[in-house]
Short mmCIF file of C-alpha atoms in Angstrom, two decimals:
data_model
loop_
_atom_site.label_atom_id
_atom_site.label_comp_id
_atom_site.label_asym_id
_atom_site.label_seq_id
_atom_site.Cartn_x
_atom_site.Cartn_y
_atom_site.Cartn_z
CA MET A 12 -17.17 -3.88 29.88
CA ARG A 13 -14.28 -0.88 29.70
CA SER A 14 -13.83 -1.00 33.68
CA SER A 15 -14.31 -4.57 33.88
CA LEU A 16 -11.37 -5.29 31.36
CA LEU A 17 -9.68 -2.96 33.12
CA ALA A 18 -9.62 -4.62 36.27
CA GLY A 19 -9.01 -7.82 34.95
CA LEU A 20 -5.73 -7.45 33.17
CA VAL A 21 -2.61 -8.20 34.83
CA GLY A 22 0.80 -7.46 33.33
CA VAL A 23 3.62 -10.16 32.62
CA SER A 24 5.74 -10.31 35.43
CA SER A 25 9.14 -10.80 34.04
CA VAL A 26 11.66 -8.17 34.38
CA GLY A 27 11.32 -5.76 31.65
CA ALA A 28 8.11 -7.25 30.20
CA VAL A 29 5.31 -5.20 28.05
CA LYS A 30 2.28 -4.41 30.49
CA PRO A 31 -1.09 -3.85 28.60
CA LEU A 32 -1.02 -0.74 30.10
CA VAL A 33 0.89 1.37 28.11
CA ASP A 34 1.41 5.25 28.66
CA VAL A 35 2.70 7.23 25.03
CA SER A 36 2.97 10.34 27.07
CA TYR A 37 0.03 12.01 25.99
CA SER A 38 -2.51 9.31 26.96
CA LYS A 39 -2.56 5.42 28.23
CA TYR A 40 -3.95 2.97 26.53
CA GLN A 41 -5.22 -0.62 28.24
CA GLY A 42 -4.38 -3.63 25.70
CA VAL A 43 -5.93 -6.63 26.30
CA SER A 44 -3.85 -9.91 26.49
CA LEU A 45 -5.45 -12.58 24.32
CA GLU A 46 -5.43 -16.46 25.15
CA ASN A 47 -3.42 -17.37 22.22
CA GLY A 48 -0.07 -15.00 24.18
CA ILE A 49 -0.80 -12.25 22.17
CA THR A 50 -1.78 -8.59 23.34
CA GLN A 51 -3.26 -6.30 20.99
CA TRP A 52 -3.85 -2.63 21.38
CA LEU A 53 -6.86 -1.30 19.13
CA GLY A 54 -7.36 2.23 17.69
CA VAL A 55 -4.24 4.01 19.06
CA ARG A 56 -4.08 7.86 18.37
CA TYR A 57 -1.43 8.82 16.39
CA ALA A 58 -1.42 11.98 15.29
CA ALA A 59 -4.53 14.65 16.41
CA PRO A 60 -8.07 15.03 14.79
CA PRO A 61 -7.45 16.45 11.06
CA ILE A 62 -10.65 18.22 11.22
CA GLY A 63 -11.60 22.09 11.36
CA ASP A 64 -8.56 24.00 10.63
CA LEU A 65 -6.73 20.90 10.56
CA ARG A 66 -8.37 19.51 7.47
CA PHE A 67 -6.00 19.84 4.18
CA ALA A 68 -2.95 20.53 6.93
CA ALA A 69 -0.35 18.38 7.75
CA PRO A 70 -0.24 15.96 11.42
CA CYS A 71 -0.19 17.38 14.09
CA ASP A 72 0.78 15.76 17.60
CA PRO A 73 -2.32 14.60 19.46
CA VAL A 74 -3.52 16.33 22.46
CA LYS A 75 -3.11 15.27 25.80
CA ASN A 76 -6.00 13.06 27.13
CA LYS A 77 -5.23 12.22 30.66
CA THR A 78 -7.97 9.29 30.90
CA THR A 79 -6.81 5.83 30.10
CA ILE A 80 -7.87 4.38 27.00
CA VAL A 81 -9.67 0.80 27.12
CA ALA A 82 -7.83 -0.59 23.25
CA ASP A 83 -10.29 -2.81 22.40
CA THR A 84 -11.85 -1.18 19.87
CA PHE A 85 -11.02 0.04 16.51
CA GLY A 86 -11.23 3.64 15.05
CA ASN A 87 -12.93 4.68 12.42
CA THR A 88 -11.38 4.61 8.72
CA CYS A 89 -10.76 7.19 6.80
CA LEU A 90 -13.31 8.73 4.49
CA GLY A 91 -12.84 7.31 0.97
CA THR A 92 -13.78 9.00 -2.37
CA GLY A 93 -16.89 7.75 -3.86
CA SER A 94 -18.24 6.88 -1.21
CA ALA A 95 -20.76 8.28 2.23
CA ALA A 96 -19.86 8.76 5.86
CA SER A 97 -20.50 5.65 7.77
CA ASN A 98 -20.58 4.34 11.52
CA THR A 99 -17.10 2.87 10.88
CA SER A 100 -15.51 5.98 8.76
CA SER A 101 -14.52 9.74 10.01
CA GLU A 102 -12.32 12.60 9.17
CA ASP A 103 -10.90 11.58 12.42
CA CYS A 104 -9.64 8.51 11.57
CA LEU A 105 -5.73 8.39 12.57
CA PHE A 106 -5.63 5.58 14.36
CA MET A 107 -3.02 2.77 14.62
CA ASN A 108 -3.59 -0.97 15.80
CA ILE A 109 -0.64 -2.61 17.90
CA TYR A 110 -0.40 -6.69 17.94
CA ALA A 111 2.78 -7.80 20.36
CA PRO A 112 3.29 -10.86 21.72
CA SER A 113 2.24 -10.70 25.52
CA ASN A 114 5.84 -12.30 26.68
CA ALA A 115 7.31 -9.17 24.54
CA THR A 116 10.07 -7.44 26.84
CA THR A 117 11.51 -3.69 26.56
CA GLY A 118 15.32 -5.15 27.32
CA HIS A 119 15.01 -7.04 24.12
CA PRO A 120 12.91 -6.33 21.56
CA LEU A 121 11.37 -7.52 18.41
CA PRO A 122 11.18 -6.85 14.92
CA VAL A 123 8.24 -5.00 13.86
CA TYR A 124 6.38 -5.64 10.52
CA PHE A 125 4.89 -1.71 9.84
CA PHE A 126 2.07 -2.45 7.15
CA ILE A 127 0.28 0.37 4.99
CA GLN A 128 -3.02 -0.47 3.38
CA GLY A 129 -4.06 0.24 -0.28
CA GLY A 130 -6.99 1.98 -1.89
CA GLY A 131 -5.46 3.50 -4.65
CA PHE A 132 -4.96 6.69 -2.40
CA ASN A 133 -8.65 7.48 -2.66
CA THR A 134 -10.11 4.90 -0.08
CA ASN A 135 -8.43 2.95 3.14
CA SER A 136 -9.39 -0.48 1.28
CA ASN A 137 -7.05 -3.22 3.96
CA PRO A 138 -8.25 -1.10 7.08
CA ASN A 139 -7.58 -3.51 10.52
CA TYR A 140 -6.31 -6.70 9.23
CA ASN A 141 -6.04 -8.77 12.54
CA GLY A 142 -2.06 -8.69 12.79
CA THR A 143 -1.59 -12.10 15.22
CA GLY A 144 -1.71 -14.53 12.07
CA LEU A 145 1.44 -13.34 11.43
CA ILE A 146 2.92 -13.14 14.87
CA GLU A 147 1.96 -16.89 15.17
CA ALA A 148 3.72 -17.64 12.29
CA SER A 149 6.65 -15.88 13.25
CA ASN A 150 6.51 -18.18 16.62
CA HIS A 151 6.08 -15.34 18.28
CA ASN A 152 8.90 -13.35 17.07
CA ILE A 153 7.54 -9.79 15.72
CA VAL A 154 5.39 -6.79 16.53
CA VAL A 155 2.89 -6.12 13.91
CA VAL A 156 1.68 -2.44 13.00
CA ASN A 157 -1.45 -1.22 10.36
CA PHE A 158 -3.14 2.35 10.80
CA ASN A 159 -5.17 4.28 8.73
CA TYR A 160 -4.04 7.71 6.38
CA ARG A 161 -6.05 10.18 4.76
CA VAL A 162 -7.39 9.62 1.22
CA GLY A 163 -8.87 11.44 -1.22
CA PRO A 164 -8.78 15.06 -0.82
CA TYR A 165 -8.40 14.98 2.74
CA GLY A 166 -4.88 13.10 2.16
CA PHE A 167 -3.74 14.79 -1.62
CA LEU A 168 -6.01 17.86 -2.55
CA ALA A 169 -3.24 19.93 -4.35
CA SER A 170 -3.60 23.55 -5.54
CA GLU A 171 -1.82 27.24 -5.18
CA GLU A 172 -4.25 27.38 -2.34
CA ILE A 173 -3.61 24.05 -0.94
CA VAL A 174 0.37 25.39 -1.16
CA LYS A 175 -0.33 28.36 0.55
CA GLY A 176 -2.81 28.00 3.18
CA GLY A 177 -2.56 24.33 3.88
CA SER A 178 -0.45 21.41 3.00
CA VAL A 179 0.07 19.17 -0.05
CA ASN A 180 0.32 15.10 0.25
CA ASN A 181 -0.98 14.99 3.62
CA GLY A 182 -1.94 10.96 3.38
CA LEU A 183 2.12 10.51 3.24
CA LYS A 184 2.85 12.69 5.67
CA ASP A 185 0.54 11.17 7.50
CA GLN A 186 2.43 7.50 6.62
CA ILE A 187 5.91 9.66 7.74
CA LYS A 188 3.95 10.42 11.45
CA ALA A 189 3.16 6.60 11.78
CA LEU A 190 6.54 5.74 11.16
CA GLN A 191 7.86 8.77 13.64
CA TRP A 192 5.72 7.59 16.42
CA VAL A 193 6.74 3.94 16.05
CA GLN A 194 10.58 5.60 16.38
CA LYS A 195 9.32 7.38 19.61
CA ASN A 196 7.31 4.62 21.49
CA ILE A 197 7.65 1.01 19.87
CA ARG A 198 9.67 0.02 22.32
CA LYS A 199 7.44 0.40 25.21
CA PHE A 200 5.28 -2.47 22.81
CA GLY A 201 7.81 -4.68 22.36
CA GLY A 202 9.47 -3.64 19.47
CA ASP A 203 12.67 -2.79 18.03
CA PRO A 204 12.52 0.77 16.67
CA ASP A 205 16.15 -0.08 14.64
CA HIS A 206 14.60 -3.29 13.13
CA VAL A 207 10.95 -1.62 11.33
CA VAL A 208 10.46 -3.54 7.99
CA LEU A 209 7.78 -1.87 5.60
CA GLY A 210 4.97 -3.75 4.14
CA GLY A 211 2.25 -2.96 1.79
CA ALA A 212 0.25 -4.05 -0.75
CA SER A 213 -1.15 -1.80 -4.23
CA ALA A 214 -1.36 2.31 -3.06
CA GLY A 215 0.52 0.97 0.01
CA ALA A 216 3.20 -0.71 -1.80
CA ALA A 217 3.15 2.85 -4.05
CA SER A 218 3.79 4.44 -0.49
CA ILE A 219 6.83 2.54 -0.13
CA THR A 220 8.34 3.33 -3.25
CA LEU A 221 7.57 6.93 -2.35
CA LEU A 222 8.88 7.08 1.05
CA LEU A 223 12.08 5.37 -0.11
CA THR A 224 12.30 8.11 -2.52
CA ALA A 225 10.87 10.68 0.01
CA HIS A 226 12.84 13.84 -0.22
CA ASN A 227 15.50 12.54 -2.78
CA GLY A 228 15.97 9.42 -0.91
CA ARG A 229 17.09 10.97 2.54
CA ASN A 230 17.80 8.49 4.85
CA ASP A 231 15.55 9.54 8.09
CA ASN A 232 15.94 6.01 9.32
CA LEU A 233 12.54 5.35 10.09
CA PHE A 234 12.82 1.93 8.13
CA HIS A 235 15.08 -0.33 7.20
CA ALA A 236 13.90 -2.74 5.08
CA THR A 237 10.13 -3.17 2.50
CA ALA A 238 8.42 -5.61 0.95
CA ALA A 239 5.94 -4.75 -1.88
CA GLU A 240 3.14 -5.88 -2.99
CA SER A 241 1.64 -5.37 -6.26
CA GLN A 242 3.63 -2.18 -6.58
CA SER A 243 1.39 0.50 -7.81
CA PHE A 244 3.50 2.99 -10.48
CA ALA A 245 0.47 5.84 -10.78
CA ALA A 246 1.02 9.34 -13.03
CA VAL A 247 2.53 11.61 -10.15
CA ARG A 248 1.20 15.41 -11.43
CA SER A 249 2.68 18.87 -10.32
CA ILE A 250 0.75 21.16 -8.15
CA ASN A 251 -0.30 23.70 -11.27
CA GLU A 252 -1.21 19.94 -12.82
CA SER A 253 -4.04 19.14 -10.07
CA GLN A 254 -5.33 22.28 -9.64
CA PHE A 255 -7.92 21.47 -11.59
CA MET A 256 -9.49 18.65 -8.91
CA TYR A 257 -9.23 21.99 -6.59
CA ASP A 258 -11.16 23.98 -8.99
CA ASN A 259 -13.96 21.53 -9.39
CA LEU A 260 -14.58 20.67 -6.15
CA VAL A 261 -14.55 24.50 -5.35
CA ILE A 262 -17.50 24.61 -7.90
CA ARG A 263 -19.10 21.63 -6.99
CA THR A 264 -19.48 22.21 -3.27
CA GLY A 265 -20.63 25.88 -3.71
CA CYS A 266 -17.19 28.00 -2.65
CA THR A 267 -17.30 29.62 -5.64
CA ASN A 268 -17.93 32.86 -4.34
CA SER A 269 -15.76 32.79 -1.37
CA ASN A 270 -13.12 35.35 -1.28
CA ASP A 271 -11.18 32.26 0.65
CA THR A 272 -12.29 29.02 -1.13
CA LEU A 273 -9.59 26.95 1.10
CA ALA A 274 -11.38 28.45 4.13
CA CYS A 275 -15.09 27.42 2.28
CA LEU A 276 -13.71 23.95 1.87
CA ARG A 277 -12.93 23.73 5.53
CA GLY A 278 -16.02 25.01 6.78
CA LEU A 279 -17.88 22.39 4.88
CA ASN A 280 -19.66 19.28 6.64
CA ALA A 281 -17.96 16.15 6.15
CA THR A 282 -21.03 14.76 5.58
CA TYR A 283 -22.05 16.99 2.91
CA LEU A 284 -18.26 17.44 1.08
CA GLN A 285 -18.48 13.26 0.92
CA THR A 286 -21.41 13.78 -1.78
CA LYS A 287 -19.52 16.04 -3.26
CA ASN A 288 -16.44 13.94 -3.21
CA ILE A 289 -16.22 12.36 -7.20
CA ASN A 290 -13.51 11.47 -9.11
CA THR A 291 -13.37 13.64 -12.74
CA PRO A 292 -11.76 13.07 -16.07
CA PHE A 293 -7.98 14.32 -16.23
CA PRO A 294 -7.09 16.87 -18.68
CA GLY A 295 -7.19 15.14 -21.97
CA ALA A 296 -9.18 12.40 -20.89
CA GLN A 297 -12.84 11.42 -21.57
CA ASN A 298 -14.09 9.90 -18.53
CA PRO A 299 -13.13 10.08 -14.56
CA PRO A 300 -10.42 7.35 -13.50
CA LEU A 301 -10.10 4.68 -11.58
CA TYR A 302 -8.36 7.01 -8.66
CA MET A 303 -8.01 10.81 -9.49
CA TYR A 304 -6.01 12.40 -5.84
CA GLY A 305 -3.07 10.52 -5.79
CA PRO A 306 0.49 12.12 -4.50
CA THR A 307 1.89 15.54 -5.91
CA LEU A 308 5.08 16.58 -6.93
CA ASP A 309 6.00 19.30 -4.49
CA GLY A 310 9.70 19.56 -4.17
CA ASP A 311 9.97 18.22 -1.01
CA VAL A 312 8.48 14.53 0.01
CA VAL A 313 7.62 13.74 -3.55
CA SER A 314 10.41 15.13 -5.43
CA ASP A 315 10.64 13.54 -8.48
CA LEU A 316 8.42 10.72 -10.79
CA THR A 317 8.91 8.04 -8.57
CA MET A 318 10.76 5.70 -11.57
CA ALA A 319 12.95 9.01 -12.25
CA ALA A 320 14.16 8.51 -8.81
CA TYR A 321 14.79 5.19 -9.04
CA ARG A 322 17.11 5.67 -12.28
CA LYS A 323 18.85 8.28 -10.48
CA GLY A 324 19.93 6.67 -7.25
CA ASN A 325 17.74 8.95 -5.05
CA PHE A 326 16.31 6.48 -2.71
CA ILE A 327 17.11 4.71 0.09
CA LYS A 328 18.72 1.18 -0.93
CA LEU A 329 17.50 -1.24 1.39
CA PRO A 330 16.83 -5.18 1.45
CA ALA A 331 13.63 -5.29 -0.31
CA ILE A 332 10.97 -7.69 -1.75
CA TYR A 333 8.78 -6.59 -4.62
CA GLY A 334 6.43 -8.56 -6.51
CA ASP A 335 2.86 -9.17 -8.32
CA ASP A 336 0.14 -11.41 -9.40
CA THR A 337 -0.30 -13.08 -12.38
CA ASN A 338 -3.81 -11.37 -13.73
CA GLU A 339 -3.35 -7.60 -12.14
CA GLY A 340 -5.71 -5.81 -14.27
CA THR A 341 -8.78 -7.80 -14.10
CA VAL A 342 -10.30 -6.22 -10.75
CA PHE A 343 -9.81 -3.01 -12.47
CA VAL A 344 -10.73 -2.96 -16.50
CA PRO A 345 -14.64 -2.64 -17.17
CA VAL A 346 -15.96 -6.41 -18.01
CA ASN A 347 -17.84 -4.96 -20.81
CA THR A 348 -14.58 -3.66 -22.83
CA SER A 349 -15.47 -4.66 -26.50
CA SER A 350 -13.32 -2.79 -28.96
CA VAL A 351 -10.12 -1.82 -28.90
CA GLY A 352 -11.50 1.98 -28.91
CA GLU A 353 -12.46 1.04 -25.70
CA SER A 354 -9.75 -0.59 -24.24
CA ASN A 355 -7.21 2.42 -25.38
CA THR A 356 -9.86 5.42 -23.80
CA PHE A 357 -9.72 3.35 -20.72
CA LEU A 358 -5.77 3.16 -20.57
CA LYS A 359 -6.09 6.59 -21.59
CA ASP A 360 -8.08 8.15 -19.00
CA GLN A 361 -5.76 6.41 -16.28
CA PHE A 362 -2.67 8.06 -18.10
CA PRO A 363 -3.64 11.21 -19.83
CA LEU A 364 -0.31 11.78 -21.48
CA ILE A 365 0.31 8.61 -23.19
CA THR A 366 0.36 9.42 -26.90
CA THR A 367 -1.19 7.75 -29.90
CA SER A 368 1.75 6.18 -31.23
CA GLN A 369 2.22 4.27 -27.77
CA LEU A 370 -0.92 2.57 -27.61
CA ARG A 371 -0.46 1.79 -31.26
CA GLN A 372 2.85 -0.15 -30.12
CA ILE A 373 0.86 -1.41 -26.72
CA ASN A 374 -1.99 -2.83 -28.94
CA LYS A 375 1.01 -4.52 -30.88
CA LEU A 376 2.67 -5.90 -27.79
CA TYR A 377 -0.95 -7.29 -26.30
CA PRO A 378 -2.96 -8.49 -29.52
CA ASN A 379 -6.63 -9.60 -28.57
CA ASN A 380 -6.69 -12.97 -28.19
CA ALA A 381 -10.31 -13.99 -29.65
CA SER A 382 -9.93 -17.70 -28.24
CA ASN A 383 -9.37 -16.00 -24.87
CA GLN A 384 -12.98 -15.02 -23.96
CA PHE A 385 -15.00 -15.25 -20.60
CA PRO A 386 -18.16 -15.81 -19.51
CA ASN A 387 -19.97 -12.28 -19.30
CA SER A 388 -17.27 -9.96 -20.59
CA GLY A 389 -16.19 -7.80 -23.80
CA THR A 390 -14.06 -9.36 -26.42
CA TRP A 391 -11.36 -6.81 -25.01
CA TRP A 392 -11.74 -7.47 -21.57
CA ARG A 393 -8.82 -9.29 -21.49
CA GLN A 394 -6.68 -7.39 -23.80
CA ALA A 395 -7.36 -4.76 -21.73
CA SER A 396 -6.64 -5.86 -18.17
CA ASP A 397 -3.35 -7.66 -19.64
CA ALA A 398 -2.03 -4.09 -20.73
CA TYR A 399 -2.66 -1.97 -17.94
CA GLY A 400 -1.96 -4.64 -15.21
CA GLU A 401 2.13 -4.87 -16.67
CA LEU A 402 1.79 -1.22 -17.41
CA ARG A 403 0.89 -0.15 -13.70
CA TYR A 404 2.37 -3.44 -11.68
CA ASN A 405 4.29 -5.84 -13.02
CA CYS A 406 6.67 -4.14 -15.38
CA PRO A 407 7.65 -2.00 -12.88
CA GLY A 408 8.09 -4.06 -9.87
CA ILE A 409 10.43 -5.90 -12.61
CA ASN A 410 12.50 -3.06 -13.73
CA VAL A 411 12.49 -1.19 -9.74
CA SER A 412 14.33 -4.52 -9.53
CA ASP A 413 16.73 -5.18 -12.14
CA ILE A 414 18.05 -1.15 -11.06
CA TYR A 415 18.77 -2.21 -7.53
CA ALA A 416 20.85 -5.47 -8.95
CA ALA A 417 22.25 -3.95 -12.11
CA THR A 418 23.06 -0.60 -11.06
CA PHE A 419 23.76 -0.91 -7.10
CA ASN A 420 24.62 -4.76 -7.14
CA ARG A 421 22.71 -5.45 -4.34
CA LYS A 422 22.46 -8.81 -3.33
CA ASP A 423 19.25 -8.99 -0.93
CA ILE A 424 16.35 -7.94 -3.44
CA TYR A 425 13.77 -10.87 -3.89
CA ASN A 426 11.37 -10.65 -6.12
CA TYR A 427 8.21 -12.59 -6.95
CA HIS A 428 5.46 -13.87 -9.10
CA TRP A 429 2.07 -14.65 -7.12
CA ASP A 430 0.13 -17.70 -9.49
CA VAL A 431 -2.21 -19.34 -7.37
CA VAL A 432 -5.36 -20.12 -9.14
CA ASP A 433 -8.67 -19.43 -7.10
CA PRO A 434 -10.99 -22.15 -8.86
CA VAL A 435 -13.78 -19.26 -8.97
CA ALA A 436 -11.75 -16.08 -9.84
CA ALA A 437 -10.65 -18.57 -12.51
CA ALA A 438 -13.74 -19.78 -13.84
CA ALA A 439 -14.87 -16.11 -13.86
CA GLY A 440 -11.88 -15.05 -16.14
CA ARG A 441 -10.61 -12.90 -13.46
CA GLY A 442 -7.71 -15.18 -12.73
CA VAL A 443 -4.95 -14.83 -10.21
CA THR A 444 -6.18 -10.93 -9.14
CA HIS A 445 -4.56 -8.01 -7.39
CA THR A 446 -3.12 -8.49 -4.25
CA VAL A 447 -4.81 -11.25 -3.37
CA GLU A 448 -1.38 -13.14 -1.79
CA ILE A 449 -2.29 -10.59 0.86
CA ASN A 450 -4.59 -13.04 2.50
CA ALA A 451 -1.74 -15.58 2.36
CA ILE A 452 0.84 -13.35 4.10
CA TRP A 453 -2.15 -12.56 7.17
CA GLY A 454 -3.86 -15.93 6.75
CA PRO A 455 -7.38 -16.03 4.87
CA GLU A 456 -9.30 -15.50 8.77
CA ASN A 457 -7.62 -12.04 9.15
CA THR A 458 -8.19 -10.56 6.33
CA ARG A 459 -11.75 -9.11 7.48
CA GLY A 460 -13.70 -11.99 5.57
CA ASN A 461 -11.92 -10.97 2.05
CA ALA A 462 -9.88 -14.26 1.51
CA PRO A 463 -10.97 -16.64 -1.14
CA ALA A 464 -12.37 -19.53 0.25
CA SER A 465 -9.72 -22.12 -1.63
CA TYR A 466 -6.98 -20.58 0.71
CA SER A 467 -8.83 -22.59 3.25
CA THR A 468 -9.64 -25.86 1.22
CA VAL A 469 -7.58 -26.39 -2.01
CA ASN A 470 -4.88 -23.74 -1.64
CA ALA A 471 -4.45 -24.11 1.89
CA ALA A 472 -0.85 -25.63 1.31
CA ILE A 473 0.12 -22.09 0.53
CA VAL A 474 -0.45 -19.95 3.51
CA PRO A 475 2.13 -21.33 5.90
CA VAL A 476 4.82 -21.52 2.95
CA THR A 477 3.84 -17.66 2.56
CA GLN A 478 4.23 -16.59 6.09
CA ALA A 479 7.04 -18.43 6.76
CA TYR A 480 9.04 -16.35 3.77
CA TRP A 481 7.15 -12.77 5.27
CA THR A 482 8.25 -13.47 8.58
CA SER A 483 11.50 -14.49 8.00
CA PHE A 484 12.38 -11.54 5.79
CA ILE A 485 10.48 -9.46 9.01
CA ARG A 486 12.94 -11.11 11.68
CA THR A 487 16.17 -11.11 9.40
CA PHE A 488 16.08 -9.00 6.05
CA ASN A 489 16.06 -13.04 4.36
CA PRO A 490 12.94 -15.17 3.27
CA ASN A 491 15.45 -17.98 3.53
CA THR A 492 16.35 -17.65 7.27
CA TYR A 493 13.14 -19.32 8.97
CA ARG A 494 11.63 -20.51 6.01
CA LEU A 495 9.67 -23.43 5.97
CA LYS A 496 11.23 -26.72 6.06
CA GLY A 497 10.67 -28.48 2.02
CA SER A 498 10.42 -25.68 0.63
CA PRO A 499 12.57 -24.12 -1.83
CA GLU A 500 15.23 -21.33 -1.34
CA TRP A 501 14.32 -17.77 -2.52
CA ASN A 502 17.11 -17.04 -4.92
CA ALA A 503 17.88 -12.69 -4.96
CA TRP A 504 17.12 -11.54 -8.05
CA THR A 505 20.91 -10.23 -9.46
CA GLN A 506 22.11 -8.70 -12.24
CA SER A 507 23.18 -12.49 -14.13
CA GLN A 508 20.06 -14.04 -12.69
CA LYS A 509 16.80 -12.19 -12.74
CA GLN A 510 15.02 -14.78 -11.36
CA ARG A 511 11.60 -14.81 -9.22
CA LEU A 512 10.20 -17.06 -6.79
CA HIS A 513 6.71 -18.66 -8.58
CA PHE A 514 4.20 -19.06 -6.29
CA VAL A 515 2.43 -22.39 -6.81
CA THR A 516 0.19 -24.34 -4.28
CA ASN A 517 1.93 -27.46 -3.94
CA ALA A 518 4.85 -26.75 -6.66
CA THR A 519 6.32 -23.35 -5.92
CA ALA A 520 10.17 -22.82 -7.09
CA MET A 521 11.80 -20.06 -8.94
CA GLU A 522 11.77 -19.13 -12.31
CA ASN A 523 13.01 -16.72 -15.00
CA VAL A 524 11.16 -13.96 -16.48
CA ASP A 525 9.89 -15.38 -19.67
CA ALA A 526 11.40 -13.09 -23.11
CA VAL A 527 8.62 -12.18 -23.82
CA GLN A 528 6.83 -10.52 -20.45
CA ARG A 529 10.78 -8.96 -20.49
CA GLU A 530 10.40 -7.54 -24.17
CA ARG A 531 6.64 -6.02 -23.05
CA CYS A 532 8.23 -4.48 -20.07
CA ALA A 533 11.38 -3.05 -21.31
CA TYR A 534 8.71 -0.84 -23.60
CA LEU A 535 6.56 0.58 -20.89
CA SER A 536 9.70 0.93 -19.16
CA SER A 537 11.02 3.19 -21.84
CA ILE A 538 8.05 5.34 -22.12
CA ALA A 539 7.34 5.38 -18.17
CA LEU A 540 8.68 8.80 -17.75
CA ASP A 541 6.35 9.80 -20.69
CA ILE A 542 3.73 9.18 -18.37
CA ALA A 543 4.88 10.28 -15.53
CA GLN A 544 5.32 7.24 -13.69
#
């Protein structure tokens, strides 16, 4: 198959046209030209395999490979916490995919959409989405890049030993490495390195906030606008506060008696290490959190708490989209949550610095509604879901938008509220769930079977509307320039007009944030630094 592809692919003949065979200095990658006028390069290595001595180390440049690689197969995803190694996941996982119009030219490079997948920094949960739908929605006027980065202990283990003998925040450093790769190479694929828009969902959107605030907000000109979906504001811990994760892993793996515990961990077979790659409770909590590993305060890449960096103005001030879904918490909270004690325990497990007095106030802001019950669920499930969703996702997005507008008087900050109701999720009580809009942005046929069926039936009309806004923002830093005819203007979030776009199938319109939600968010914002967001 590979030899026939090599023989059959023919480059575009126009002057400066990008050809499927691209030389990135260390390797040559043979892309595949599709019948829809798009060429794709799958499984392009952007960093050396992070194995052996490079486990727990910062990413390094790929080793030169003189052979031509047929880029028709996705690279492995990165090993996730709580999962076994498989045929499609590996420690050798630092690959990206590039999608570009087949008629793209190096002389007139196109805007680049660089997408960071989510997964709570513990898994790669949105791998290898198909970028062709976005390119078609843009009338073949953008290039799309997505990629894998290390997660769990491979990407975020932190301790004194790691600082001395390795590197912390390697998952974020993988992202920076991939962005640097784009700066160096994307023009060869028809992309413009001076027009890169970061997109991301959940932990991918958290990554956007972390990259904006990295190095105290230093602008290395790696990207030029951002679009964050369900930006996640988890607690950020210091090296010392993260030491327990390293110590527990050393104990579980039997490396305790080694004089060099880091060398011992590096010497373990990945298959065995995965059997010990689990979450344990944070100090002060009772149960393991949803996601234990995550970005760490290192005084370098992560130089401050995320919300503190925003409040101090230590972030890159670029055109931006922030937004969330109506029911951010329902897919996370245990569905059998049946008491205020279980609700508060769940919140404490995720944010161990939260105090009992703060929990008491949260309970007042989020009273349990006895009539708001759903099939096969505990009586406090939706109460806990509402509190957790706004604490970690909705309110940080609103508060960050306020900081942009009020403190820096930006007129190019856009906020949205995704409220497209899927009948199946609604009947189950999940409502409009975390990052579900990703299926409309990419197109429901391009998200590896994860889209609700309604996005191809009763909610199909929302897809072209959403894609037009997103591709317009990617192309011009303004979602309105190429918005779908008949769709409303997406007004910027300003100090005087705190408006967001309310996405509803066949009824999308601007809305104000209601006073009750603003009151809740004001309180949650007031405790953000207390709980290390």
